[in-house]
Tab-separated table of N, CA and C in Angstrom:
chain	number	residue	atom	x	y	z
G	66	UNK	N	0.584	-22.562	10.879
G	66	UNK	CA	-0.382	-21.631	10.315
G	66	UNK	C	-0.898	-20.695	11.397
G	67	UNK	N	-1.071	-19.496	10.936
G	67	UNK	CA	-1.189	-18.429	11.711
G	67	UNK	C	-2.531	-17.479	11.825
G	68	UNK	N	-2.885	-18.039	10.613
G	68	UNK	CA	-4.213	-16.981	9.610
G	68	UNK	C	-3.937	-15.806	9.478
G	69	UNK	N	-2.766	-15.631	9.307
G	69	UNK	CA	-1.958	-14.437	8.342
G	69	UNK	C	-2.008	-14.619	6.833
G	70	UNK	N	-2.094	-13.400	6.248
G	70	UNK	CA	-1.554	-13.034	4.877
G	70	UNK	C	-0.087	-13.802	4.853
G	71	UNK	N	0.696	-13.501	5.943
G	71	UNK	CA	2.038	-14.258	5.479
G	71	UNK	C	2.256	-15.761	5.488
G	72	UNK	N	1.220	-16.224	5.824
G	72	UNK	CA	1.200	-17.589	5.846
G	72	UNK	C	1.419	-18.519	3.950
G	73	UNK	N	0.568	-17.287	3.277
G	73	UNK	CA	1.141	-17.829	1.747
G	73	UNK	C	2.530	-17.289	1.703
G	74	UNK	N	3.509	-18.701	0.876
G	74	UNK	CA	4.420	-18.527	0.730
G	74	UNK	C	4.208	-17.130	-0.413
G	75	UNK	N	6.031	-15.990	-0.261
G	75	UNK	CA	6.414	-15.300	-0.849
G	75	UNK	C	5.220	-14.166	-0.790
G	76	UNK	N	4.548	-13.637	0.336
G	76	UNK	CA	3.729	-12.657	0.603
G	76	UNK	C	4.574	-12.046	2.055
G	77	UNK	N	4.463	-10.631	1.751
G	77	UNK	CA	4.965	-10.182	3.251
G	77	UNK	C	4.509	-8.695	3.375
G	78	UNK	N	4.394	-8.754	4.430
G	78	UNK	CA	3.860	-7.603	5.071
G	78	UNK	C	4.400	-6.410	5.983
G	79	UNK	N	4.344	-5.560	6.015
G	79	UNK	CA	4.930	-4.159	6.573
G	79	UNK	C	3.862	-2.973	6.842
G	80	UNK	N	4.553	-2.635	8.338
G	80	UNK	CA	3.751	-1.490	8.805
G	80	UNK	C	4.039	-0.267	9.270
G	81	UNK	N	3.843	1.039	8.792
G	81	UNK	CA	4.488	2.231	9.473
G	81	UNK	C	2.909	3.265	9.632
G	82	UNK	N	3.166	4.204	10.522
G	82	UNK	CA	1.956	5.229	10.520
G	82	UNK	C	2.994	6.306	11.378
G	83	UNK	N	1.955	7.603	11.507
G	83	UNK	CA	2.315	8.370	12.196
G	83	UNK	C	1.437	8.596	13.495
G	84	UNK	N	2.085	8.550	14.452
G	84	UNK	CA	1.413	8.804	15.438
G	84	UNK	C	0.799	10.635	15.635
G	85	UNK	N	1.473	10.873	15.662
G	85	UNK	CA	1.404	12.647	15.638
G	85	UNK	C	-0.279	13.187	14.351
G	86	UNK	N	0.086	12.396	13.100
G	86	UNK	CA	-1.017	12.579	11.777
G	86	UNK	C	-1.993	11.595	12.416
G	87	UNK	N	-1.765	10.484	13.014
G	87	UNK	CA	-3.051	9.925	13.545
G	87	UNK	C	-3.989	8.887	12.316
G	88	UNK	N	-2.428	8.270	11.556
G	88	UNK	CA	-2.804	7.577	9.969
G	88	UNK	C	-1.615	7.023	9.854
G	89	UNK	N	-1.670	5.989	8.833
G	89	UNK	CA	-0.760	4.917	8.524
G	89	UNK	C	-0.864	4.208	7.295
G	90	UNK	N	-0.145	3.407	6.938
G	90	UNK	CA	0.093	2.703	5.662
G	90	UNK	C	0.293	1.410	5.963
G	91	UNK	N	0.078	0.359	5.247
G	91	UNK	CA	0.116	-1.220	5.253
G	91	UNK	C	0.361	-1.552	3.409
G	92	UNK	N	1.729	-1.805	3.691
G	92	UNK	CA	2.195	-2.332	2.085
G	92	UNK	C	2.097	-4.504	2.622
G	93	UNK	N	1.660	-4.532	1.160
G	93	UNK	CA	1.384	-6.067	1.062
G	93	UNK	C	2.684	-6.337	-0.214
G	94	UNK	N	3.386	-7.205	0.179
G	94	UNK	CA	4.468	-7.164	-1.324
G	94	UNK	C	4.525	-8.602	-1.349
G	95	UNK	N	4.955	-9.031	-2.550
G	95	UNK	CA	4.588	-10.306	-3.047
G	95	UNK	C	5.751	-10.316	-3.795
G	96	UNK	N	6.684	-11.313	-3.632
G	96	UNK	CA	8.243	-11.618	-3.826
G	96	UNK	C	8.199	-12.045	-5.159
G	97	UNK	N	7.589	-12.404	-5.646
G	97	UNK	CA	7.034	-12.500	-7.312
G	97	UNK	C	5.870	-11.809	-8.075
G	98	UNK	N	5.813	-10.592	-8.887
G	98	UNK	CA	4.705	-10.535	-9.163
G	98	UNK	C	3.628	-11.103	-9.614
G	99	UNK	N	2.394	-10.750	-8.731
G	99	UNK	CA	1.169	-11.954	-8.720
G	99	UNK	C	-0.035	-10.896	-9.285
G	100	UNK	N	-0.644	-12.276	-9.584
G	100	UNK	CA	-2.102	-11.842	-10.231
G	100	UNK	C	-3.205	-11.709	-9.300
G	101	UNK	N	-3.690	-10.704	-9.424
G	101	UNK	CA	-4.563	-10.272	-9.065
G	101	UNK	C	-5.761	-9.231	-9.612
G	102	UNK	N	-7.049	-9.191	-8.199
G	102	UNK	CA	-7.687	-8.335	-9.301
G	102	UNK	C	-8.797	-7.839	-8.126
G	103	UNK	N	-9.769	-7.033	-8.637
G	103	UNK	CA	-10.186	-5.992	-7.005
G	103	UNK	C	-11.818	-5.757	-7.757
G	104	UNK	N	-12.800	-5.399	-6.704
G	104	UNK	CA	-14.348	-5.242	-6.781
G	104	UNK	C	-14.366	-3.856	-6.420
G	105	UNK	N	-14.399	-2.642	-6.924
G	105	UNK	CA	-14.559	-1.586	-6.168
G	105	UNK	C	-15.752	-1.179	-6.394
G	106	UNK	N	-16.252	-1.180	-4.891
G	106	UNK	CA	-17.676	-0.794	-4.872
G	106	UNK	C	-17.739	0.714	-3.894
G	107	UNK	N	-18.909	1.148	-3.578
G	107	UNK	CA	-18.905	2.228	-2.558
G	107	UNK	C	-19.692	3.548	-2.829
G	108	UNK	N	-19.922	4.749	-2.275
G	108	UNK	CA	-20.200	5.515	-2.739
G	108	UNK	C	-19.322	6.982	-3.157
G	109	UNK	N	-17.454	6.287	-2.131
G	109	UNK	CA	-16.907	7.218	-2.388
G	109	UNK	C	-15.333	6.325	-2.677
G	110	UNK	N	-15.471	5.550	-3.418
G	110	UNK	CA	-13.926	4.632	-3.256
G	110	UNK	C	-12.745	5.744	-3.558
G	111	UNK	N	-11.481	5.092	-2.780
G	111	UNK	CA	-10.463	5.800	-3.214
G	111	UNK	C	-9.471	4.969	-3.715
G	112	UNK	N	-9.067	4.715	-4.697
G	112	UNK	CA	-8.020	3.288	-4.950
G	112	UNK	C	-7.151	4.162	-6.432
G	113	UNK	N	-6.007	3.456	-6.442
G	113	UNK	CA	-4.691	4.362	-6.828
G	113	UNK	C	-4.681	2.825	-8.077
G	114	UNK	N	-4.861	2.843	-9.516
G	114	UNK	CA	-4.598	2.241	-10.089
G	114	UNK	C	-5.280	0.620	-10.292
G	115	UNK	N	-6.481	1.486	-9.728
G	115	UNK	CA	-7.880	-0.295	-10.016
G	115	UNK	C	-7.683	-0.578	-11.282
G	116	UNK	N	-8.072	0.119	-12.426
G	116	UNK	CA	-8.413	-0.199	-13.810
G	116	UNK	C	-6.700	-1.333	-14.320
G	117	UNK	N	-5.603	-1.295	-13.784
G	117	UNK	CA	-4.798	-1.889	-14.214
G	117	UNK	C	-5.532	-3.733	-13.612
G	118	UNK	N	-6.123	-3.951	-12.849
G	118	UNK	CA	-6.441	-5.112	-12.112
G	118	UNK	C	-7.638	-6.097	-12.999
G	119	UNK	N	-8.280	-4.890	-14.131
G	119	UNK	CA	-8.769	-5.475	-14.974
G	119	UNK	C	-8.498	-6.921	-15.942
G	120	UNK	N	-9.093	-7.413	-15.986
G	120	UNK	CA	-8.224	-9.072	-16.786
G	120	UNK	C	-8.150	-8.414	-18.240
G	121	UNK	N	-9.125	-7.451	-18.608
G	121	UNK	CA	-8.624	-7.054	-20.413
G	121	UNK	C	-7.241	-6.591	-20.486
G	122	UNK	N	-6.676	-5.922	-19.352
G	122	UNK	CA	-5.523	-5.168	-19.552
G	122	UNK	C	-4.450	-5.335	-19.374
G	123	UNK	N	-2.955	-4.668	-20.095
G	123	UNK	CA	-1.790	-5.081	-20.285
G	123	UNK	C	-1.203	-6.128	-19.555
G	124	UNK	N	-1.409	-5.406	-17.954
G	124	UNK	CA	-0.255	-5.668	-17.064
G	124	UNK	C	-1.157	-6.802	-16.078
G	125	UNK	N	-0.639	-7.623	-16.094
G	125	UNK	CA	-1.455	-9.118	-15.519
G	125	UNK	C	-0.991	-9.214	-14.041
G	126	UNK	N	0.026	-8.087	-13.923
G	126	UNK	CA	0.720	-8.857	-12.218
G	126	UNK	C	1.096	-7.664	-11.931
G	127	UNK	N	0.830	-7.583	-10.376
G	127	UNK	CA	1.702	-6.302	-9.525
G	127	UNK	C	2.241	-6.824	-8.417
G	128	UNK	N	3.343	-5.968	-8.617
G	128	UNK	CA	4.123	-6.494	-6.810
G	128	UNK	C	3.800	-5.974	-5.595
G	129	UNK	N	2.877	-5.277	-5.354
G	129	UNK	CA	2.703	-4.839	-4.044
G	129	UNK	C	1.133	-4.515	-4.132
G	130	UNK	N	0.829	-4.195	-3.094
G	130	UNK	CA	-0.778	-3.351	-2.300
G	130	UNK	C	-0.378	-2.349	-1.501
G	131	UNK	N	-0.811	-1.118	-1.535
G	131	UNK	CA	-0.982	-0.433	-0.476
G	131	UNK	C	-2.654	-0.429	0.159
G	132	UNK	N	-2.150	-0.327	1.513
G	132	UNK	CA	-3.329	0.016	2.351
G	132	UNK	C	-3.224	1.441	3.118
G	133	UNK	N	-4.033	2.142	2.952
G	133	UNK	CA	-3.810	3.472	3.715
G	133	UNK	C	-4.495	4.026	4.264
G	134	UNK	N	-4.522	4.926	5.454
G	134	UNK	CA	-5.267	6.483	5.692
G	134	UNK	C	-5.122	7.323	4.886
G	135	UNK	N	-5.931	8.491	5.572
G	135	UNK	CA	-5.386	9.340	4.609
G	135	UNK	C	-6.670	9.783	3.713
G	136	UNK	N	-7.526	9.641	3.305
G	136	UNK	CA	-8.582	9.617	2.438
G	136	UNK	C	-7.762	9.888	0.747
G	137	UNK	N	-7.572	10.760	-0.214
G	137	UNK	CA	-7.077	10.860	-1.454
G	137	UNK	C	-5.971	11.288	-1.013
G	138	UNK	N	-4.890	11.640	-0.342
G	138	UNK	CA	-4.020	11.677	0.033
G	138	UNK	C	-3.095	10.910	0.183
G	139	UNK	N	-3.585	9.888	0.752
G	139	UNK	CA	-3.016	8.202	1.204
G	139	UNK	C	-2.924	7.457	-0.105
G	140	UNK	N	-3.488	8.123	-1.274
G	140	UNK	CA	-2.646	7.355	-2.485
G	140	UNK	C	-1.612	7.269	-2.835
G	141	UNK	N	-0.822	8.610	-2.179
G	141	UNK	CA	0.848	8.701	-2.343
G	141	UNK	C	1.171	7.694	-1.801
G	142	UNK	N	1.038	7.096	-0.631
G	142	UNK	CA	1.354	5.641	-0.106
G	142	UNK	C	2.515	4.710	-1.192
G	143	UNK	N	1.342	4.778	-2.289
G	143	UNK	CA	2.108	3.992	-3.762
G	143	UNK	C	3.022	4.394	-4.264
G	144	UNK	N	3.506	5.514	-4.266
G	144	UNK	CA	4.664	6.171	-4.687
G	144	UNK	C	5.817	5.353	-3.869
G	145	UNK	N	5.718	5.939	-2.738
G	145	UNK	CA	7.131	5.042	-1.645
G	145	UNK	C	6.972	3.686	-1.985
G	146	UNK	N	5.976	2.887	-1.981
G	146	UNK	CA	5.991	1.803	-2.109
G	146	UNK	C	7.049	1.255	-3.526
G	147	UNK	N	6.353	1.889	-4.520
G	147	UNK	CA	7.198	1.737	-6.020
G	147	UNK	C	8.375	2.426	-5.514
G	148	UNK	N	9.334	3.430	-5.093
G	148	UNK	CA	10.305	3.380	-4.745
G	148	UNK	C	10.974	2.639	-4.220
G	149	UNK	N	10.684	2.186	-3.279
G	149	UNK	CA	11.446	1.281	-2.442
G	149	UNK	C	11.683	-0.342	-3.557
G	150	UNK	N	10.491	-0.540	-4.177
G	150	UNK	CA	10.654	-1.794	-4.900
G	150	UNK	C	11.284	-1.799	-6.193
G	151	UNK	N	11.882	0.036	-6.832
G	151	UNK	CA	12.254	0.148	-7.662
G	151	UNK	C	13.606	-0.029	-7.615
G	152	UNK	N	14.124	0.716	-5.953
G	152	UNK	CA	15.189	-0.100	-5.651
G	152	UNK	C	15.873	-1.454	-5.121
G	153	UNK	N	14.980	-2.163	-5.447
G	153	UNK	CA	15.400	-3.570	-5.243
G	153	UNK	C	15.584	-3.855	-6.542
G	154	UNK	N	14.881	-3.331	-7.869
G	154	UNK	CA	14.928	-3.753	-9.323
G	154	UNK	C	13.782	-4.662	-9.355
G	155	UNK	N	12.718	-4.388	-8.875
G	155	UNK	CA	11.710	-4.939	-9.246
G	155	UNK	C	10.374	-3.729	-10.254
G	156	UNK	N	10.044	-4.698	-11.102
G	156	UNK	CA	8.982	-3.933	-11.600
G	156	UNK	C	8.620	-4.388	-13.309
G	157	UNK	N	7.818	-4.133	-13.635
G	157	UNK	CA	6.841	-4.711	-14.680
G	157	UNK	C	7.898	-3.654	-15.805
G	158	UNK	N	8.060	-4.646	-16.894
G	158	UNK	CA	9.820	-4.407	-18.002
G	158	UNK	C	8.841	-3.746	-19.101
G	159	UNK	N	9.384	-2.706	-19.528
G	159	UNK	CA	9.149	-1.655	-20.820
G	159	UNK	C	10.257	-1.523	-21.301
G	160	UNK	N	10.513	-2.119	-22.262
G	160	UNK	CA	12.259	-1.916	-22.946
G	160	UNK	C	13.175	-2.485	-21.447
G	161	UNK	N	14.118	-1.316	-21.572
G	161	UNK	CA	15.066	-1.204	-20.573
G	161	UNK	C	13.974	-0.973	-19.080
G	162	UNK	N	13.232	0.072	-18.923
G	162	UNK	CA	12.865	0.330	-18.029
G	162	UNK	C	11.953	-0.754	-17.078
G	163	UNK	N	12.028	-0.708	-15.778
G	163	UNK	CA	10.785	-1.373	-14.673
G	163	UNK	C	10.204	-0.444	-13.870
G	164	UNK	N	9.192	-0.767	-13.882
G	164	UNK	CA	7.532	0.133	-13.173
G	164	UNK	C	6.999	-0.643	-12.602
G	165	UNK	N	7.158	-0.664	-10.942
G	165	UNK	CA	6.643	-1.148	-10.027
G	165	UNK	C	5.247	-0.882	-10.125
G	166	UNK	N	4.337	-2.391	-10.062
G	166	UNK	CA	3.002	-2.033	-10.760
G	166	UNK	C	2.335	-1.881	-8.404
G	167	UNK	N	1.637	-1.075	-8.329
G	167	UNK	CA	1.085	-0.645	-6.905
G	167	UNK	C	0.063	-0.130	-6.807
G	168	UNK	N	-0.749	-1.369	-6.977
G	168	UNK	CA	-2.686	-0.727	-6.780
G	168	UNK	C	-2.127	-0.237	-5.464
G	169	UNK	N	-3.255	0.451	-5.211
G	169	UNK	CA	-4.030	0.644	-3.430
G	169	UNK	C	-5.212	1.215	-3.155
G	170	UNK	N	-5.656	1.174	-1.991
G	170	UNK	CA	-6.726	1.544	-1.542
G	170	UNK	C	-6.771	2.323	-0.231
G	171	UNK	N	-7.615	3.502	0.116
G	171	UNK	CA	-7.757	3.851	1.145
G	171	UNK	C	-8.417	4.191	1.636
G	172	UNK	N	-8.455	4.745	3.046
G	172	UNK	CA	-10.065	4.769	3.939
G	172	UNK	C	-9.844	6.444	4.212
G	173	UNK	N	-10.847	6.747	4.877
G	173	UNK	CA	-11.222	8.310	5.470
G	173	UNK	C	-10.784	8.175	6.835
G	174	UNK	N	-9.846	8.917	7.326
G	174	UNK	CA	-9.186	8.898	8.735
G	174	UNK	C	-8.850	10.613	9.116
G	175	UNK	N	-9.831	11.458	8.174
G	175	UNK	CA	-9.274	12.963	8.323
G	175	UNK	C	-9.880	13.449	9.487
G	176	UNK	N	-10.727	12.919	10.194
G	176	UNK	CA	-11.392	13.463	10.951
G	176	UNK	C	-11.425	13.134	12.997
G	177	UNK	N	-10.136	12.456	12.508
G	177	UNK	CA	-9.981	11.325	13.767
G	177	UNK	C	-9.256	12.388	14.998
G	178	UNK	N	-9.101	13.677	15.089
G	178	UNK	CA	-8.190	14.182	15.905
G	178	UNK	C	-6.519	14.304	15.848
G	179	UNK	N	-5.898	13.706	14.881
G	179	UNK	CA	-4.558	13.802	14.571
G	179	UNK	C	-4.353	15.184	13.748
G	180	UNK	N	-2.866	15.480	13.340
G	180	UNK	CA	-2.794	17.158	12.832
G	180	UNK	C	-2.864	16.786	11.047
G	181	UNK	N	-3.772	17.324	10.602
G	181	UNK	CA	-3.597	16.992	9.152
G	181	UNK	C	-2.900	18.135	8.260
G	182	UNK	N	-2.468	18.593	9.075
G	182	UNK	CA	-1.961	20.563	8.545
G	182	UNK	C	-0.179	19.916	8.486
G	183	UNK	N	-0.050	18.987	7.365
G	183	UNK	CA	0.911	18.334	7.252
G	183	UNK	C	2.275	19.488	6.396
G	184	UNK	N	1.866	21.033	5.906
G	184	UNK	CA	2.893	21.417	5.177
G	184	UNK	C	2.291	21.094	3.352
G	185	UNK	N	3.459	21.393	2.799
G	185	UNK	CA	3.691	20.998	1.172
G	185	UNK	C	2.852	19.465	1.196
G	186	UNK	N	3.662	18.881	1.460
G	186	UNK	CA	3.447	17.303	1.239
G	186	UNK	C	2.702	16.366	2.355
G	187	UNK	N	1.701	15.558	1.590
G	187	UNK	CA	1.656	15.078	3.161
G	187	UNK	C	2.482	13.473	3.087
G	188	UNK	N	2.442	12.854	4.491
G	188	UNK	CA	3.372	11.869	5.044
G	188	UNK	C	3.275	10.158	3.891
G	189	UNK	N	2.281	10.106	3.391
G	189	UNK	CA	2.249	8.715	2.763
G	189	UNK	C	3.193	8.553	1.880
G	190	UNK	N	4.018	9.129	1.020
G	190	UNK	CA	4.919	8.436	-0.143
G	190	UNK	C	5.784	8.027	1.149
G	191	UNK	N	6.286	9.135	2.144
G	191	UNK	CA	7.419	8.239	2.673
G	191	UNK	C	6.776	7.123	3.973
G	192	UNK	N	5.516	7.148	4.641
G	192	UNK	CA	5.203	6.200	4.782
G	192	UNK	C	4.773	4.779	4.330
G	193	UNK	N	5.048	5.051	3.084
G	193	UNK	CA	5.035	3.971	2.410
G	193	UNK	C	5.868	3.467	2.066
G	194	UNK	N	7.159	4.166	2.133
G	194	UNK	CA	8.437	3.429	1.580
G	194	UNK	C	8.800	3.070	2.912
G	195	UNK	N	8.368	3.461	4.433
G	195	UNK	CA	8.735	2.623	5.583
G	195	UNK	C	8.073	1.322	5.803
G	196	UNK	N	6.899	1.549	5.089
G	196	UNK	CA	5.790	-0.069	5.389
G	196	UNK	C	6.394	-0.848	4.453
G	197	UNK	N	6.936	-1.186	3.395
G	197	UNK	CA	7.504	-1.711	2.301
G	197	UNK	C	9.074	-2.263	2.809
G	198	UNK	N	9.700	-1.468	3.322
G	198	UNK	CA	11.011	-2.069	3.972
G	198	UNK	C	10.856	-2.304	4.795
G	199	UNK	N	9.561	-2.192	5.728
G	199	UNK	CA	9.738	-3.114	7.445
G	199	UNK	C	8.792	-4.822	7.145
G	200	UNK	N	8.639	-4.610	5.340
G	200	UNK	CA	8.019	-6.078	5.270
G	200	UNK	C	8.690	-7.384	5.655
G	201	UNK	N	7.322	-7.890	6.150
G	201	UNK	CA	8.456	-9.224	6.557
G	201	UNK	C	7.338	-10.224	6.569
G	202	UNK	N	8.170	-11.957	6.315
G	202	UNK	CA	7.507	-12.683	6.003
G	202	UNK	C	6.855	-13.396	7.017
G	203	UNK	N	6.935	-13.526	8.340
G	203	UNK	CA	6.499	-13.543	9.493
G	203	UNK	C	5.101	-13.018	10.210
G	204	UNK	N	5.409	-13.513	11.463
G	204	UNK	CA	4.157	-12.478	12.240
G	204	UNK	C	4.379	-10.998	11.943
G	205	UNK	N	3.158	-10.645	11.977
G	205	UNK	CA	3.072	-8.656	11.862
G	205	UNK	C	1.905	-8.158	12.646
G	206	UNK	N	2.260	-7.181	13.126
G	206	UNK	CA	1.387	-6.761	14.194
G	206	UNK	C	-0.286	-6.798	13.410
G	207	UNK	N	-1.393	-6.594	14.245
G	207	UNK	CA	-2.535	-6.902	14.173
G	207	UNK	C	-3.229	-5.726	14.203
G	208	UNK	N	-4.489	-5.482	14.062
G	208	UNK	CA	-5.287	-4.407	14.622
G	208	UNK	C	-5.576	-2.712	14.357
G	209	UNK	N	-4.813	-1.677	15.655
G	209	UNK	CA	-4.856	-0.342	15.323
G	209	UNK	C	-3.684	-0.281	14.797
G	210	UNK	N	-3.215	-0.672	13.581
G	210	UNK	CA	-1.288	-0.229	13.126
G	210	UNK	C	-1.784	-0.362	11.960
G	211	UNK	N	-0.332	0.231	10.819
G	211	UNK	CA	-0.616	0.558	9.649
G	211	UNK	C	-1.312	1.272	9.428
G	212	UNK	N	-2.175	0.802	7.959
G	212	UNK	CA	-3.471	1.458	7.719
G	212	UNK	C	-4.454	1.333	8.655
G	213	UNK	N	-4.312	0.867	9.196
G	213	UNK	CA	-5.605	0.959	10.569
G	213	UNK	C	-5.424	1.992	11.984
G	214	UNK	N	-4.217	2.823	11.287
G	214	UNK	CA	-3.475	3.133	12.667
G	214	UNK	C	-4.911	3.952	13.128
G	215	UNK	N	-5.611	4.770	12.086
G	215	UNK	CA	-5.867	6.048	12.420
G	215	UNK	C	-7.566	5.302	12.476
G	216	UNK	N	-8.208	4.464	12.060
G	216	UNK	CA	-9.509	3.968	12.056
G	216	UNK	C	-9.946	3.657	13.720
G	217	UNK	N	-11.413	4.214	13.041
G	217	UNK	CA	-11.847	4.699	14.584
G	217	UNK	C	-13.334	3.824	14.581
């Protein structure tokens, strides 16, 4: 035992950020979809798909978490994330189709000195599809990485 998240069996963890944006992503994926469910409190929360975490509602299980920078931005996070898990063939069944179910949450990191003048798009869908494939069931780094890259 480690007092890791990965210490429960079939939980794993992955981390990517940008150094240059000065922000990052932390996908949590869970090798079976699991139940879960979230308190959002605050005066400015940012979270990508709370109301599904509700116990009244449809979908009882999701396969992943994102964690992000980024402030409303860093919700794209979930996008890569559901990509990447869409190509494994995971995801919550509608007929034929699967929909990777991907709460997340994120913090305010716009102000930290990194370049946020990212272009069209900014970096989280595909940082999120790098935190999602560098998951692993093992040790994972600690601290300023991931979503913490950019927290000050």
């Amino acid at each position: 035992m480690k007092n890791l998240l990965t210490d429960i069996p079939g939980v794993r963890v992955g981390h990517a950020h940008d150094e240059s944006v000065a922000s990052g992503v932390t996908a949590v994926i869970f090798d079976k979809a699991a139940v879960t469910s979230a308190d959002v409190r605050g005066g400015g929360p940012g979270i990508r798909d709370g109301a599904l975490l509700e116990p009244v509602n449809t979908v009882e299980r999701i396969d992943a978490i994102t964690l992000s920078g980024g402030s409303a931005f860093g919700l794209e996070a979930g996008g890569g994330v559901q990509a990447w898990l869409a190509e494994q063939g995971r995801g919550f069944a509608v007929g034929d189709a699967l929909i990777p179910i991907v709460p997340g949450a994120v913090q305010f990191d716009m102000l930290n000195g990194g370049n946020k003048k990212w272009g069209r798009f900014p970096p989280y869908r595909d940082l999120g599809y790098t935190a999602a494939a560098a998951a692993t069931d093992g040790a994972f780094a600690l601290g300023s990485v991931g979503a913490g890259f950019g927290a000050t």
